[in-house]
PDB file of C-alpha atoms in Angstrom:
ATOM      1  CA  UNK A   4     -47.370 116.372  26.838  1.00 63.00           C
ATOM      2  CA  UNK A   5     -45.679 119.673  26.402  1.00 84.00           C
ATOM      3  CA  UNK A   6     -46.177 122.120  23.632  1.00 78.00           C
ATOM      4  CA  UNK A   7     -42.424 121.209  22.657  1.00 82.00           C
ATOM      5  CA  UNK A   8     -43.633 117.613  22.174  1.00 86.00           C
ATOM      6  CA  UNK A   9     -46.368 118.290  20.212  1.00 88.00           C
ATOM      7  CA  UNK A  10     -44.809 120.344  18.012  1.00 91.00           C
ATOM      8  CA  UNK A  11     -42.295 117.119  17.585  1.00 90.00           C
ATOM      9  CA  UNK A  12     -44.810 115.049  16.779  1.00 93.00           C
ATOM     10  CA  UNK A  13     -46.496 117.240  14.391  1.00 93.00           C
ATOM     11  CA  UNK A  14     -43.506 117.989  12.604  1.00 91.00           C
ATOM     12  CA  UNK A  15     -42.485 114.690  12.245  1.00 93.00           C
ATOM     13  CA  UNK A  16     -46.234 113.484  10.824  1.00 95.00           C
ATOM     14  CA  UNK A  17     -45.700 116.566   7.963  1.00 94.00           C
ATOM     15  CA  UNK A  18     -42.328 115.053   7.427  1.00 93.00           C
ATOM     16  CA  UNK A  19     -43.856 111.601   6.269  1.00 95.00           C
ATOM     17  CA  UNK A  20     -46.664 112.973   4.392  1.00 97.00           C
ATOM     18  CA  UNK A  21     -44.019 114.969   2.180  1.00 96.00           C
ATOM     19  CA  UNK A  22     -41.775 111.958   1.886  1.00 96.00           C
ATOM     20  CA  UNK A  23     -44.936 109.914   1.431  1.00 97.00           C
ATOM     21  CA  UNK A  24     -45.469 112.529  -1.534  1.00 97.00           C
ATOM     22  CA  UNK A  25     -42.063 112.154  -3.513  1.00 98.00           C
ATOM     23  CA  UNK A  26     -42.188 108.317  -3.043  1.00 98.00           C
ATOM     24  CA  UNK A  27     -45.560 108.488  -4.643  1.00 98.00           C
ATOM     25  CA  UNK A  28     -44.025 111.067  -7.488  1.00 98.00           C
ATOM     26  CA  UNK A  29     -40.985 108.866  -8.051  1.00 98.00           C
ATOM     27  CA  UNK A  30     -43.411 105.856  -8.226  1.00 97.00           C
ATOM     28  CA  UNK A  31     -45.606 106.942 -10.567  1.00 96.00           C
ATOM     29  CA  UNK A  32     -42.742 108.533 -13.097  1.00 96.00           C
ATOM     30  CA  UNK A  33     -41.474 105.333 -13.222  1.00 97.00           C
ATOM     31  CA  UNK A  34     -44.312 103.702 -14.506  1.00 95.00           C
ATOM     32  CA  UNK A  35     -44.956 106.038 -16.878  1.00 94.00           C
ATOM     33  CA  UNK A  36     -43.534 105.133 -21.072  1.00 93.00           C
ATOM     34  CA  UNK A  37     -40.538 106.553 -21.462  1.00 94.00           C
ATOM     35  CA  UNK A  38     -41.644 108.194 -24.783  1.00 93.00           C
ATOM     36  CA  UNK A  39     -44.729 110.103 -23.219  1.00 93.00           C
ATOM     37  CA  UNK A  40     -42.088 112.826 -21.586  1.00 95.00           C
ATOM     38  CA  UNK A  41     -40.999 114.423 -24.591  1.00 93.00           C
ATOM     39  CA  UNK A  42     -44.363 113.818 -26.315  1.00 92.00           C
ATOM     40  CA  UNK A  43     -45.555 116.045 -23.478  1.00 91.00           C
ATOM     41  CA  UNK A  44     -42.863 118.341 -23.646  1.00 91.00           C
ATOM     42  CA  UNK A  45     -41.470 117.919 -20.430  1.00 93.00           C
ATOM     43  CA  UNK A  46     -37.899 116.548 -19.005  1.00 95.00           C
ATOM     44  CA  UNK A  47     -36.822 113.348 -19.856  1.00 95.00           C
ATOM     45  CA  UNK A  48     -37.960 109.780 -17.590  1.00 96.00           C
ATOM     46  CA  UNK A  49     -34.629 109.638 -16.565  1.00 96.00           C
ATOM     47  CA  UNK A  50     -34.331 113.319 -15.058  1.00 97.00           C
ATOM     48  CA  UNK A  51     -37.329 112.992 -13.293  1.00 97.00           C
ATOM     49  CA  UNK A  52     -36.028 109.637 -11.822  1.00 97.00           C
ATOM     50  CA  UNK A  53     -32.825 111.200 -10.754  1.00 97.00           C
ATOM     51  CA  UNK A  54     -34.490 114.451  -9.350  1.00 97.00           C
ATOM     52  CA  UNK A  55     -37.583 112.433  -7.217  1.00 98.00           C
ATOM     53  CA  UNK A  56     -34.722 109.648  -6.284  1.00 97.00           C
ATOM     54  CA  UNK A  57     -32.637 112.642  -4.827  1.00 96.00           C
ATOM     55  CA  UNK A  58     -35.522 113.985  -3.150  1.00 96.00           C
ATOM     56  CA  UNK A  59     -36.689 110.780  -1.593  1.00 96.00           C
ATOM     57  CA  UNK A  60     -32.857 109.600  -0.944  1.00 95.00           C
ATOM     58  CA  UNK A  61     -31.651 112.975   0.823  1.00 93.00           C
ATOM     59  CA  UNK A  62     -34.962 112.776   3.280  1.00 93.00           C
ATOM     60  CA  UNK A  63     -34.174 109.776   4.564  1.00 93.00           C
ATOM     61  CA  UNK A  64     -29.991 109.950   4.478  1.00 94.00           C
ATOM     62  CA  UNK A  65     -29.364 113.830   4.482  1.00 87.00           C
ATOM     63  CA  UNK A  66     -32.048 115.139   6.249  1.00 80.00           C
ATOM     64  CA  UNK A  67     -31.456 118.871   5.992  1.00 86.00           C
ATOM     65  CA  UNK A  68     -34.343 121.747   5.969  1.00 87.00           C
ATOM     66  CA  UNK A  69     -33.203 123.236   2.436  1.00 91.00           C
ATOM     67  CA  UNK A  70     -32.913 119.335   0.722  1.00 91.00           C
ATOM     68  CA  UNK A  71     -36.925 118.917   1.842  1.00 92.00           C
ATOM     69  CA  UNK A  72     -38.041 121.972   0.554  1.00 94.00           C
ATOM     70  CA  UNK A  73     -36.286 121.415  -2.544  1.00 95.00           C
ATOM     71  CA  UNK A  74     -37.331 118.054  -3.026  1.00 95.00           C
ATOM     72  CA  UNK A  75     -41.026 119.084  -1.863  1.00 96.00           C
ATOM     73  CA  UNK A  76     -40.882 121.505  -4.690  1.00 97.00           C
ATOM     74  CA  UNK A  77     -39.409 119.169  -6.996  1.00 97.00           C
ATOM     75  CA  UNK A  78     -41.724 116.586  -6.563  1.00 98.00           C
ATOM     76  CA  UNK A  79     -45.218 118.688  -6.340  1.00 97.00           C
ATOM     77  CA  UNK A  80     -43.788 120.534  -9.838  1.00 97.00           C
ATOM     78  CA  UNK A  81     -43.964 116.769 -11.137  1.00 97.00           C
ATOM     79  CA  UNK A  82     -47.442 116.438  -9.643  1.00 97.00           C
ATOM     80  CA  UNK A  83     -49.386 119.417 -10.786  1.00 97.00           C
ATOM     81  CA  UNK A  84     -47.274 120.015 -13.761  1.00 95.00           C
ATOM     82  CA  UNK A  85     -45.926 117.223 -15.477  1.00 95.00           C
ATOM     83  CA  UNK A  86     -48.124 114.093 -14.415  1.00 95.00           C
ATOM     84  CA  UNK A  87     -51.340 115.585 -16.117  1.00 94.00           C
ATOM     85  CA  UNK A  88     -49.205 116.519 -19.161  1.00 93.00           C
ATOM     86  CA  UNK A  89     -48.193 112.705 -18.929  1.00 93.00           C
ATOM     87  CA  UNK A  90     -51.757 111.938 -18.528  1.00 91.00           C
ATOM     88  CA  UNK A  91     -53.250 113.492 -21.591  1.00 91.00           C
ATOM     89  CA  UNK A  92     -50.611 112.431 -23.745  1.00 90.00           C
ATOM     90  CA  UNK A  93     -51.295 108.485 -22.640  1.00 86.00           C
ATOM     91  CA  UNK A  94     -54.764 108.210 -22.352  1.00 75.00           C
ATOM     92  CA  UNK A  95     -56.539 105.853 -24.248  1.00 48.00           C
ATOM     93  CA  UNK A  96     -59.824 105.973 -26.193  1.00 38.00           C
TER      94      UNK A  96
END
């Protein structure tokens, strides 16, 4: 195997981890209650849906360097930012 090839394979093993990542984003903003995003003070469920559905549908029909970093960035904003939000407000006690 050449270094040409394993560059290849490496980049295409980052390229399913990220678009394991937005599927797992999109997932998990669907599940959430559509009245915990403003209660949280983020976007609505329906933005998020459309942004992660992008990001998910452009990796595998458009793939395109600038359309996975966006959609990277997209998604890991919902991760670190608005999923916790969305946690706090829904947790029970």
């Amino acid at each position: 195997m050449n270094v040409f090839g394993l560059e290849s394979e490496v980049m295409r093993i980052v390229f399913y981890a990220l678009l394991a990542v937005k599927v797992f984003a999109f997932i998990d903003a669907a599940t959430r209650p559509t009245d915990a995003f403003p209660a949280a003070g983020k976007m609505t469920k329906p933005a998020w849906l459309l942004i992660l559905g992008l990001a998910v549908a452009c990796d595998l029909l458009l793939p395109s360097l600038l359309l996975l970093l966006a959609g990277t960035v997209a998604a890991f904003v919902y991760i670190l930012d608005a999923r916790p939000a969305l946690a706090s407000v829904t947790r029970r006690r």
